[in-house]
Short mmCIF file of C-alpha atoms in Angstrom, two decimals:
data_model
loop_
_atom_site.label_atom_id
_atom_site.label_comp_id
_atom_site.label_asym_id
_atom_site.label_seq_id
_atom_site.Cartn_x
_atom_site.Cartn_y
_atom_site.Cartn_z
CA MET A 1 32.59 -6.12 72.90
CA SER A 2 29.14 -5.77 71.76
CA ARG A 3 29.49 -2.32 70.10
CA LEU A 4 32.03 -3.20 68.40
CA VAL A 5 30.07 -6.37 66.60
CA THR A 6 27.15 -3.52 66.19
CA ALA A 7 30.00 -1.51 64.39
CA LEU A 8 31.29 -4.49 62.45
CA LEU A 9 27.66 -5.61 61.62
CA THR A 10 26.95 -2.18 60.25
CA LEU A 11 29.73 -1.73 57.97
CA CYS A 12 29.20 -4.88 56.42
CA LEU A 13 25.35 -3.84 55.29
CA LEU A 14 26.62 -1.07 53.88
CA GLY A 15 29.91 -2.31 51.79
CA GLY A 16 26.80 -4.70 50.65
CA ALA A 17 24.24 -2.28 49.50
CA LEU A 18 27.48 0.05 48.24
CA SER A 19 28.23 -3.18 45.80
CA VAL A 20 24.97 -3.75 44.03
CA GLU A 21 24.61 -0.47 43.42
CA GLY A 22 27.82 -0.05 42.25
CA ALA A 23 27.09 -3.18 39.81
CA ALA A 24 23.30 -1.05 39.20
CA ALA A 25 25.48 1.93 37.62
CA ALA A 26 28.07 -0.20 35.82
CA PRO A 27 28.62 0.73 32.84
CA ALA A 28 26.97 -0.73 29.59
CA PRO A 29 28.90 -1.27 26.22
CA ASN A 30 29.13 2.50 24.40
CA GLY A 31 29.06 3.96 27.58
CA ALA A 32 25.42 3.91 28.10
CA VAL A 33 24.16 3.45 31.77
CA LEU A 34 21.34 0.14 32.57
CA GLY A 35 19.59 0.70 35.38
CA LEU A 36 17.92 -2.54 37.28
CA SER A 37 14.54 -1.42 35.63
CA ALA A 38 15.57 -0.17 33.05
CA PRO A 39 12.81 -0.53 29.96
CA VAL A 40 13.74 -2.64 26.88
CA ALA A 41 11.83 -2.09 23.61
CA PRO A 42 10.41 -5.03 22.89
CA GLY A 43 12.13 -8.02 21.16
CA VAL A 44 15.56 -6.48 22.55
CA GLN A 45 17.52 -8.51 25.00
CA ALA A 46 19.45 -6.16 28.24
CA VAL A 47 22.62 -6.56 28.57
CA GLY A 48 23.16 -8.29 32.14
CA ALA A 49 19.73 -10.16 31.86
CA THR A 50 19.24 -13.33 33.22
CA PRO A 51 20.04 -16.65 31.19
CA SER A 52 16.26 -17.31 31.45
CA ALA A 53 14.84 -13.99 30.35
CA ARG A 54 17.76 -13.99 27.24
CA THR A 55 16.01 -18.03 26.38
CA SER A 56 12.73 -16.44 26.45
CA THR A 57 13.57 -13.70 24.20
CA SER A 58 15.41 -16.29 21.58
CA GLU A 59 12.23 -18.79 22.26
CA ARG A 60 9.96 -16.17 21.12
CA ARG A 61 11.93 -15.30 18.48
CA ARG A 62 12.13 -18.54 16.97
CA THR A 63 8.41 -19.08 17.27
CA TRP A 64 6.86 -16.05 16.51
CA ARG A 65 5.24 -16.31 12.76
CA ALA A 66 5.03 -13.43 10.39
CA PRO A 67 1.84 -12.08 9.09
CA ARG A 68 -0.10 -13.90 6.65
CA GLY A 69 -2.77 -12.20 4.18
CA PRO A 70 -4.05 -7.73 3.73
CA TYR A 71 -3.30 -5.43 5.90
CA PHE A 72 -4.91 -1.37 5.57
CA ASN A 73 -4.08 1.74 7.60
CA ASP A 74 -6.64 4.30 8.29
CA PRO A 75 -5.72 7.87 8.32
CA HIS A 76 -8.75 8.98 9.65
CA ARG A 77 -8.64 7.68 12.90
CA LYS A 78 -5.10 7.44 15.33
CA LYS A 79 -5.15 3.76 16.21
CA GLY A 80 -4.97 2.85 12.64
CA TYR A 81 -2.37 5.14 11.39
CA PHE A 82 0.85 2.60 11.81
CA THR A 83 -0.82 -0.53 11.38
CA ILE A 84 0.87 -1.44 8.27
CA GLU A 85 4.62 -0.06 9.93
CA ARG A 86 3.87 -1.61 12.53
CA LYS A 87 3.76 -4.96 10.64
CA VAL A 88 6.56 -4.50 9.04
CA ILE A 89 8.79 -3.85 12.64
CA GLN A 90 7.74 -7.15 14.17
CA THR A 91 9.43 -9.01 11.09
CA ILE A 92 12.35 -7.15 10.94
CA ARG A 93 13.00 -7.41 14.94
CA HIS A 94 11.68 -11.61 14.25
CA THR A 95 14.64 -12.02 11.84
CA PRO A 96 17.44 -14.16 13.40
CA LYS A 97 21.33 -13.48 12.93
CA GLY A 98 22.70 -14.81 9.08
CA SER A 99 19.05 -13.92 7.66
CA THR A 100 18.54 -11.76 5.51
CA ILE A 101 16.19 -8.58 4.62
CA ARG A 102 15.79 -6.47 1.80
CA ILE A 103 13.21 -4.03 1.18
CA ALA A 104 12.42 -2.05 -2.54
CA VAL A 105 10.24 1.31 -1.64
CA TYR A 106 9.51 4.22 -3.60
CA SER A 107 10.02 6.70 -0.42
CA PHE A 108 11.21 5.71 3.18
CA ASP A 109 11.77 8.45 6.31
CA ARG A 110 10.36 6.38 8.94
CA MET A 111 12.92 6.10 12.22
CA PRO A 112 11.20 3.59 13.83
CA VAL A 113 12.10 1.33 10.76
CA ALA A 114 14.82 2.18 10.51
CA ARG A 115 16.37 1.50 13.82
CA ALA A 116 14.61 -1.84 13.71
CA LEU A 117 17.02 -2.06 10.57
CA VAL A 118 19.80 -1.07 12.68
CA ALA A 119 19.38 -3.33 15.53
CA ALA A 120 18.72 -6.09 13.07
CA HIS A 121 22.11 -5.48 10.88
CA ARG A 122 23.91 -5.64 15.06
CA ARG A 123 22.96 -8.50 16.00
CA GLY A 124 23.94 -10.13 12.21
CA VAL A 125 21.54 -10.02 10.09
CA LYS A 126 22.10 -8.50 6.46
CA VAL A 127 19.60 -5.72 5.51
CA GLN A 128 19.82 -4.58 1.82
CA MET A 129 17.54 -2.07 1.11
CA LEU A 130 16.44 -0.16 -2.50
CA LEU A 131 15.19 3.05 -3.27
CA ASN A 132 14.09 6.16 -5.81
CA ASP A 133 16.10 8.92 -5.53
CA HIS A 134 13.39 11.90 -5.10
CA GLN A 135 15.07 12.55 -0.94
CA TYR A 136 17.17 11.92 1.15
CA THR A 137 16.11 11.65 4.61
CA LYS A 138 17.12 10.99 8.16
CA ALA A 139 15.96 7.76 8.46
CA MET A 140 18.09 6.62 4.80
CA ARG A 141 21.24 8.85 6.47
CA VAL A 142 20.93 6.50 10.04
CA ILE A 143 20.81 3.55 7.71
CA ARG A 144 23.52 4.26 5.61
CA ALA A 145 25.97 5.18 8.68
CA GLU A 146 25.36 1.83 9.57
CA ILE A 147 25.67 -0.55 6.70
CA GLY A 148 27.02 1.69 4.02
CA ALA A 149 26.19 2.23 0.41
CA ARG A 150 28.81 -0.23 -1.68
CA ARG A 151 25.98 -2.69 -3.30
CA GLN A 152 28.84 -5.51 -3.37
CA ALA A 153 28.47 -5.89 0.54
CA ASP A 154 26.23 -8.46 2.33
CA SER A 155 24.23 -4.79 3.24
CA PHE A 156 23.68 -2.03 2.12
CA ILE A 157 21.31 0.80 1.17
CA HIS A 158 21.20 2.34 -2.41
CA ARG A 159 18.77 4.66 -4.37
CA CYS A 160 18.92 4.36 -7.54
CA LYS A 161 18.85 6.88 -10.62
CA ALA A 162 15.54 7.66 -12.45
CA GLY A 163 14.71 3.80 -11.34
CA CYS A 164 16.97 0.72 -11.59
CA ARG A 165 15.46 -1.00 -14.17
CA SER A 166 13.85 1.41 -15.99
CA LYS A 167 15.70 3.91 -18.65
CA ALA A 168 17.29 6.86 -17.10
CA ASN A 169 15.65 10.25 -17.92
CA GLN A 170 13.52 12.61 -16.34
CA TYR A 171 10.54 10.42 -16.23
CA ASN A 172 10.97 7.12 -14.49
CA ASN A 173 11.23 6.30 -10.86
CA MET A 174 12.23 3.56 -8.72
CA HIS A 175 8.55 2.79 -7.34
CA THR A 176 7.79 -0.71 -6.46
CA LYS A 177 7.22 -1.53 -3.05
CA PHE A 178 8.17 -5.19 -2.06
CA TYR A 179 9.89 -6.19 1.53
CA SER A 180 11.09 -9.50 1.75
CA PHE A 181 12.91 -11.67 5.05
CA SER A 182 14.44 -15.38 4.71
CA ARG A 183 13.55 -15.93 8.21
CA ALA A 184 11.08 -14.24 10.48
CA GLY A 185 10.85 -16.68 13.55
CA ARG A 186 8.95 -20.08 12.60
CA SER A 187 8.60 -18.23 8.89
CA ARG A 188 10.49 -18.45 6.37
CA ASP A 189 10.50 -16.88 2.29
CA VAL A 190 8.61 -14.22 4.54
CA ILE A 191 7.11 -11.52 1.36
CA ALA A 192 5.24 -8.53 1.53
CA VAL A 193 3.87 -6.71 -2.01
CA GLY A 194 1.77 -3.73 -1.80
CA SER A 195 0.97 0.83 -1.89
CA ALA A 196 2.21 1.13 1.26
CA ASN A 197 5.99 3.18 1.64
CA MET A 198 7.69 3.88 5.08
CA MET A 199 6.56 6.77 5.76
CA LEU A 200 4.89 9.09 7.61
CA ASN A 201 2.29 10.25 4.51
CA ALA A 202 1.54 7.14 3.73
CA ALA A 203 0.45 6.03 7.75
CA VAL A 204 -1.72 9.54 8.56
CA HIS A 205 -2.53 11.12 5.11
CA GLN A 206 -3.24 7.62 2.34
CA TRP A 207 -4.84 4.93 2.59
CA ASN A 208 -2.50 1.65 1.87
CA ASP A 209 -2.57 -2.10 1.31
CA LEU A 210 0.58 -4.53 1.92
CA TYR A 211 0.01 -8.17 1.73
CA PHE A 212 2.26 -10.60 3.02
CA THR A 213 2.56 -14.25 2.06
CA SER A 214 5.30 -17.29 3.04
CA GLY A 215 6.08 -20.34 2.72
CA ASP A 216 6.32 -20.54 -1.09
CA HIS A 217 10.20 -20.83 -1.79
CA THR A 218 10.76 -20.64 -5.55
CA LEU A 219 8.35 -17.66 -5.85
CA PHE A 220 10.53 -15.84 -2.78
CA ARG A 221 13.84 -16.45 -4.36
CA GLN A 222 12.38 -15.22 -7.94
CA PHE A 223 11.93 -11.71 -6.13
CA VAL A 224 15.63 -12.18 -5.04
CA SER A 225 16.33 -12.62 -8.49
CA LEU A 226 14.50 -9.83 -9.48
CA PHE A 227 16.63 -7.47 -6.56
CA ASN A 228 19.86 -8.86 -7.66
CA ASP A 229 18.58 -7.38 -11.13
CA MET A 230 17.02 -4.09 -9.67
CA LYS A 231 20.74 -3.32 -7.67
CA LYS A 232 22.75 -3.01 -10.47
CA ASP A 233 20.98 0.71 -11.29
CA HIS A 234 20.94 0.24 -14.80
CA ASP A 235 20.55 2.85 -16.82
CA THR A 236 18.91 1.18 -19.93
CA ARG A 237 15.30 -0.59 -19.86
CA ARG A 238 15.65 -3.74 -18.74
CA PRO A 239 12.91 -6.45 -20.10
CA ALA A 240 9.81 -7.00 -18.18
CA ARG A 241 9.75 -10.03 -15.98
CA PHE A 242 6.82 -12.57 -15.49
CA PHE A 243 6.68 -15.63 -12.58
CA CYS A 244 4.50 -17.46 -10.22
CA GLY A 245 6.20 -19.54 -8.42
CA THR A 246 5.85 -23.05 -9.50
CA PRO A 247 2.64 -22.46 -12.53
CA ARG A 248 0.01 -24.73 -11.78
CA GLY A 249 -0.39 -25.54 -15.78
CA THR A 250 2.55 -25.08 -18.13
CA ALA A 251 3.06 -21.40 -17.64
CA CYS A 252 1.69 -18.82 -15.55
CA ASP A 253 -1.91 -17.83 -15.40
CA ASP A 254 -3.15 -15.51 -12.48
CA ALA A 255 -6.84 -17.43 -14.02
CA VAL A 256 -4.76 -20.70 -11.64
CA ASP A 257 -1.86 -19.56 -10.02
CA LYS A 258 -1.83 -18.64 -6.73
CA HIS A 259 0.19 -15.47 -7.13
CA THR A 260 1.00 -14.24 -10.23
CA VAL A 261 4.11 -11.06 -10.72
CA TRP A 262 5.02 -8.72 -13.55
CA ALA A 263 7.50 -6.34 -12.62
CA PHE A 264 7.85 -3.26 -14.56
CA PRO A 265 8.88 -1.91 -16.93
CA LYS A 266 6.29 -2.96 -19.45
CA PRO A 267 5.81 -0.11 -21.91
CA ALA A 268 2.32 -0.65 -22.83
CA GLY A 269 -0.65 0.66 -25.21
CA PRO A 270 -4.60 0.15 -25.70
CA ARG A 271 -3.42 -3.27 -27.43
CA ASN A 272 -0.94 -4.81 -24.79
CA ASP A 273 -1.86 -3.29 -21.51
CA LEU A 274 -1.92 -5.48 -18.49
CA VAL A 275 -5.46 -4.22 -17.22
CA ILE A 276 -7.31 -4.32 -21.09
CA ASP A 277 -6.41 -7.69 -20.80
CA MET A 278 -7.74 -8.28 -17.45
CA LEU A 279 -11.16 -6.93 -18.46
CA ASP A 280 -11.04 -8.67 -21.40
CA ARG A 281 -11.11 -12.30 -19.69
CA ILE A 282 -13.82 -11.10 -17.09
CA GLN A 283 -17.66 -12.38 -18.13
CA CYS A 284 -20.09 -9.67 -16.59
CA VAL A 285 -23.91 -11.87 -16.56
CA THR A 286 -23.31 -15.40 -16.35
CA PRO A 287 -26.84 -17.68 -16.80
CA ASP A 288 -27.62 -19.03 -13.31
CA GLY A 289 -28.57 -22.68 -14.60
CA ALA A 290 -32.06 -21.12 -12.81
CA GLY A 291 -33.32 -19.22 -15.41
CA GLY A 292 -31.35 -16.01 -13.70
CA ILE A 293 -28.31 -14.20 -13.84
CA THR A 294 -25.49 -13.79 -11.68
CA ARG A 295 -23.33 -9.95 -12.42
CA THR A 296 -19.85 -9.34 -11.62
CA ARG A 297 -18.75 -7.52 -9.10
CA LEU A 298 -15.98 -5.25 -9.13
CA ALA A 299 -13.93 -3.23 -7.17
CA LEU A 300 -11.15 -0.98 -8.14
CA SER A 301 -9.13 1.59 -5.39
CA MET A 302 -6.96 3.39 -7.39
CA HIS A 303 -4.42 5.72 -6.28
CA THR A 304 -4.65 7.73 -9.79
CA MET A 305 -5.83 8.27 -13.26
CA ARG A 306 -4.27 10.28 -15.97
CA GLY A 307 -3.12 10.80 -19.17
CA ARG A 308 -3.47 8.67 -22.48
CA ARG A 309 -3.52 5.72 -20.29
CA GLY A 310 -5.63 6.97 -18.24
CA ASP A 311 -8.64 7.95 -21.12
CA TYR A 312 -8.39 4.74 -22.65
CA LEU A 313 -8.61 2.51 -19.22
CA ALA A 314 -11.22 5.12 -18.30
CA ALA A 315 -13.39 4.19 -21.51
CA ALA A 316 -12.21 0.34 -20.74
CA ILE A 317 -14.41 0.79 -17.51
CA ARG A 318 -16.91 2.09 -18.46
CA GLN A 319 -17.48 -0.24 -21.27
CA LYS A 320 -17.17 -3.18 -18.27
CA PHE A 321 -19.83 -1.26 -16.81
CA ALA A 322 -21.81 -1.00 -19.74
CA GLU A 323 -21.74 -4.83 -20.16
CA GLY A 324 -23.50 -5.64 -16.71
CA CYS A 325 -21.29 -5.50 -14.42
CA ARG A 326 -21.42 -4.07 -10.64
CA PHE A 327 -18.62 -1.93 -11.28
CA ARG A 328 -17.51 0.82 -8.05
CA VAL A 329 -14.41 3.28 -8.68
CA SER A 330 -13.45 4.88 -5.46
CA TYR A 331 -10.01 7.30 -6.75
CA GLY A 332 -7.86 9.28 -4.88
CA LEU A 333 -7.07 11.95 -7.85
CA ILE A 334 -7.83 11.72 -11.36
CA GLY A 335 -7.12 13.19 -14.72
CA PHE A 336 -10.49 15.86 -15.55
CA HIS A 337 -10.78 14.38 -19.29
CA THR A 338 -10.19 10.47 -17.33
CA LYS A 339 -12.74 11.44 -15.21
CA LYS A 340 -15.16 13.07 -18.01
CA ILE A 341 -14.72 9.34 -20.14
CA LEU A 342 -15.28 7.64 -16.64
CA GLY A 343 -18.62 9.23 -15.61
CA ALA A 344 -20.20 9.81 -19.41
CA PRO A 345 -23.64 8.16 -19.32
CA THR A 346 -24.33 4.73 -20.63
CA ARG A 347 -28.02 2.66 -21.02
CA ARG A 348 -26.89 1.39 -17.15
CA GLY A 349 -26.73 5.04 -16.10
CA ARG A 350 -23.59 5.83 -14.68
CA ILE A 351 -20.81 3.92 -13.20
CA PRO A 352 -21.14 4.02 -9.18
CA LEU A 353 -18.53 6.67 -9.04
CA ARG A 354 -16.47 8.12 -5.24
CA SER A 355 -13.24 10.12 -3.86
CA THR A 356 -11.14 9.89 -0.99
CA GLY A 357 -9.09 12.46 -2.13
CA LEU A 358 -11.16 15.03 0.84
CA ASP A 359 -9.54 18.76 2.04
CA TYR A 360 -10.26 19.22 5.45
CA ASN A 361 -8.62 22.43 6.02
CA PRO A 362 -9.66 24.83 3.86
CA ASP A 363 -8.38 27.17 5.21
CA ASP A 364 -4.32 26.42 4.66
CA ASN A 365 -3.99 29.89 2.46
CA TYR A 366 -1.86 27.66 -0.25
CA ASP A 367 -1.75 29.62 -4.01
CA LEU A 368 0.43 27.11 -5.34
CA ASN A 369 -0.25 28.76 -9.19
CA HIS A 370 0.13 32.31 -8.00
CA ASP A 371 -2.82 33.11 -9.16
CA GLY A 372 -3.83 34.90 -5.83
CA LYS A 373 -6.77 32.37 -5.33
CA ASP A 374 -6.67 29.61 -2.46
CA ASP A 375 -5.92 25.89 -4.32
CA LEU A 376 -8.02 23.03 -2.58
CA ILE A 377 -4.97 20.72 -0.82
CA LEU A 378 -5.76 16.81 -0.24
CA SER A 379 -5.91 16.70 3.80
CA TYR A 380 -6.94 12.46 2.70
CA TYR A 381 -6.33 10.56 -0.48
CA SER A 382 -6.19 6.89 -1.13
CA HIS A 383 -2.35 5.45 -1.88
CA GLN A 384 -3.78 1.92 -2.69
CA LYS A 385 -3.48 0.09 -6.51
CA TYR A 386 -5.96 -2.79 -5.87
CA PHE A 387 -8.86 -4.27 -8.04
CA ALA A 388 -10.86 -6.97 -6.65
CA VAL A 389 -12.54 -9.77 -8.66
CA GLN A 390 -16.09 -12.10 -7.59
CA GLY A 391 -17.60 -13.46 -10.51
CA THR A 392 -16.94 -14.97 -13.62
CA TYR A 393 -13.30 -14.36 -14.66
CA ASN A 394 -11.11 -16.51 -18.08
CA GLY A 395 -14.52 -18.87 -17.82
CA VAL A 396 -14.16 -19.36 -14.35
CA ARG A 397 -17.69 -19.22 -12.01
CA ASP A 398 -17.29 -17.68 -8.86
CA THR A 399 -13.28 -16.34 -9.06
CA HIS A 400 -11.89 -14.44 -6.15
CA MET A 401 -9.02 -12.89 -7.40
CA VAL A 402 -7.54 -9.27 -6.35
CA LEU A 403 -4.56 -7.36 -7.98
CA THR A 404 -2.36 -5.46 -5.95
CA GLY A 405 1.32 -3.46 -6.13
CA SER A 406 2.81 -0.28 -7.19
CA SER A 407 1.10 0.47 -10.42
CA ASN A 408 -0.67 3.52 -11.04
CA TRP A 409 -2.99 2.93 -13.64
CA ALA A 410 -1.60 6.37 -15.60
CA SER A 411 -0.04 6.94 -17.82
CA LEU A 412 3.80 7.26 -16.42
CA SER A 413 3.65 3.95 -14.35
CA THR A 414 4.57 1.57 -17.66
CA GLY A 415 8.21 3.11 -17.91
CA ASN A 416 8.86 2.57 -14.25
CA ASP A 417 10.24 -0.35 -11.47
CA GLU A 418 6.59 -1.53 -10.49
CA THR A 419 5.25 -4.76 -9.27
CA TRP A 420 2.22 -5.55 -10.71
CA PHE A 421 0.75 -8.69 -7.91
CA THR A 422 -2.02 -11.14 -8.54
CA ILE A 423 -3.56 -13.34 -5.34
CA ARG A 424 -6.31 -15.80 -6.09
CA GLY A 425 -8.42 -16.88 -2.86
CA LYS A 426 -12.03 -16.55 -1.74
CA ARG A 427 -11.43 -15.25 1.83
CA LEU A 428 -8.46 -12.72 0.85
CA THR A 429 -10.56 -11.41 -1.55
CA LYS A 430 -13.35 -10.20 0.93
CA LYS A 431 -10.45 -8.58 3.07
CA TYR A 432 -10.19 -6.74 0.31
CA VAL A 433 -13.74 -5.91 -0.57
CA ARG A 434 -14.46 -4.74 3.01
CA ASN A 435 -11.49 -2.38 3.37
CA PHE A 436 -13.52 -1.14 -0.15
CA ASN A 437 -16.58 -0.94 1.65
CA TYR A 438 -15.82 0.58 4.55
CA GLN A 439 -14.32 3.36 2.54
CA TRP A 440 -16.76 3.45 0.36
CA ASP A 441 -19.53 3.54 2.63
CA HIS A 442 -18.67 6.12 5.13
CA LYS A 443 -19.17 10.00 4.26
CA ARG A 444 -16.07 10.68 6.88
CA ASN A 445 -13.46 8.56 4.31
CA SER A 446 -14.95 9.31 1.09
CA ARG A 447 -17.27 11.61 -0.80
CA ASN A 448 -19.54 11.33 -3.81
CA ALA A 449 -17.69 12.12 -7.36
CA TYR A 450 -20.57 13.82 -9.35
CA THR A 451 -21.84 17.07 -8.95
CA THR A 452 -25.31 17.14 -8.42
CA THR A 453 -27.18 20.69 -9.12
CA TYR A 454 -31.17 21.07 -9.66
CA ALA A 455 -32.40 22.81 -13.19
CA SER A 456 -36.19 24.03 -14.18
CA PHE A 457 -37.93 21.99 -16.45
CA ARG A 458 -41.04 22.88 -18.04
CA VAL A 459 -42.80 19.82 -18.68
CA ALA A 460 -46.47 18.81 -20.04
CA ARG A 461 -49.17 17.89 -17.97
CA MET A 462 -52.95 16.56 -18.99
CA VAL A 463 -55.14 18.11 -16.65
CA PRO A 464 -59.35 18.46 -16.74
CA GLY A 465 -60.67 21.15 -17.42
CA GLU A 466 -63.95 22.53 -16.07
CA ASP A 467 -65.70 20.78 -18.71
CA GLY A 468 -64.27 17.53 -17.73
CA VAL A 469 -61.74 17.62 -21.02
CA MET A 470 -58.45 16.25 -20.10
CA ARG A 471 -55.72 19.51 -21.39
CA ARG A 472 -52.56 19.96 -21.82
CA THR A 473 -50.53 22.14 -20.18
CA PHE A 474 -46.86 22.88 -18.87
CA VAL A 475 -45.74 23.38 -15.83
CA THR A 476 -42.04 23.96 -13.93
CA GLU A 477 -40.30 21.26 -11.78
CA ARG A 478 -37.30 21.49 -10.00
CA ARG A 479 -35.33 18.03 -10.98
CA PRO A 480 -31.72 16.89 -9.91
CA VAL A 481 -28.65 16.99 -12.04
CA THR A 482 -25.50 15.04 -12.50
CA THR A 483 -22.53 16.80 -14.11
CA ILE A 484 -18.80 15.67 -13.82
CA GLU A 485 -16.99 19.16 -12.47
CA ARG A 486 -13.09 19.18 -12.18
CA ASP A 487 -11.88 17.89 -8.71
CA GLY A 488 -10.08 21.39 -8.31
CA TYR A 489 -7.29 19.23 -6.00
CA ARG A 490 -3.40 20.71 -6.37
CA ARG A 491 -0.14 18.90 -5.00
CA GLY A 492 0.04 20.04 -1.43
CA PRO A 493 2.10 19.48 1.84
CA TYR A 494 0.51 15.69 1.69
CA TRP A 495 2.00 14.67 -1.92
CA GLU A 496 4.85 12.24 -2.05
CA SER A 497 5.57 12.99 -6.46
CA ASP A 498 3.66 9.22 -5.72
#
């Protein structure tokens, strides 16, 4: 009898174990198999999770707040590669069902971002994307397979042809970079603007920035209106748009409003260029009331300056330095003629000038122009387009403001879809200047853009003779000579035509 009881107990225990194993191996939706301890990506709810776990994830999504302020990547350090991308993915993961994500960027190849957008769409988020038409990457194809390309639908991905609001020709592009989220956690009306595309190249070879703000419903709706006009993919140039949320005065003014936005295209020349207008409002030297002066500090981190527009903007920048501004310029790439104008001597000397364009692989053996000589290829360069002002602006002392966005200070930019975005605030301006100083002060991150050579000079000297009489003689001295040379870099494997 005891043996029978033992056998029955053994069968019961085995049956229980088998039933548990069968439950653990039960097929999940789409044929996936979920083990009891299967790892789950952050922000994704596992199938079969306990009610308390589901509640915890839902609660975190409701209480999370979107990023605020500027973020910067560091292409020279692995831990700094994906700082911007992580913030975008975190925001995507915290968008709830019924919310809308709108993204307008020049280029896109990041599968982690694509997967986050697909997951958002599957939980009921509307996903809308606009891109330029120069590439069609795996990430784009994955998103299109999920949401389609029909612009009349709630979700879509579309590549604008030669710009969304620009005149259709071989030169114009959809080059803007902004991201909007109607809801993300506890935050509403989230907007992110800057220089960052969602590209691997943007993370590991370029310096980029992305500024987040939220809570301004009027500004958010203005960006939505802009996006809705862009998605029509116009063949003729649309008028430039200027908005700032709710203006503090009778009209939007970057001297007083927290944010102002110009949406290009906005054709320009020396007499009607937004950069010239901004520089003209800057007072370089201001009396401090104690018999001294205060100099306005200016820092420009610019991806590229070139062409006719680059030339006249370089002359205007140099003029502000000559007027007494403490002006520093850092560039990724620059036209040689533009560089000569910018670096020409003034009574105060030459404007401080450095470049983030660095070639760390001189033996790459690229001969892009087929002249039999190895061309220098950039391994790192700035893709930023920000300008920090600390001083007197439009007659207001102690102004702290930043211009950022997608627009290069070059000839082709004014015909593109671009975003020109100004921000006022002391703390945030200091963050941009800190990023600028980090690039400026470290030889790993930038180089002197001037070339220093040494030449022999015959110099007159008065020396005493044996009779004690002073006589003039000539001696040879080696002195440093500063010159402006062509950078010599060409487009290489880390260039996006951006």
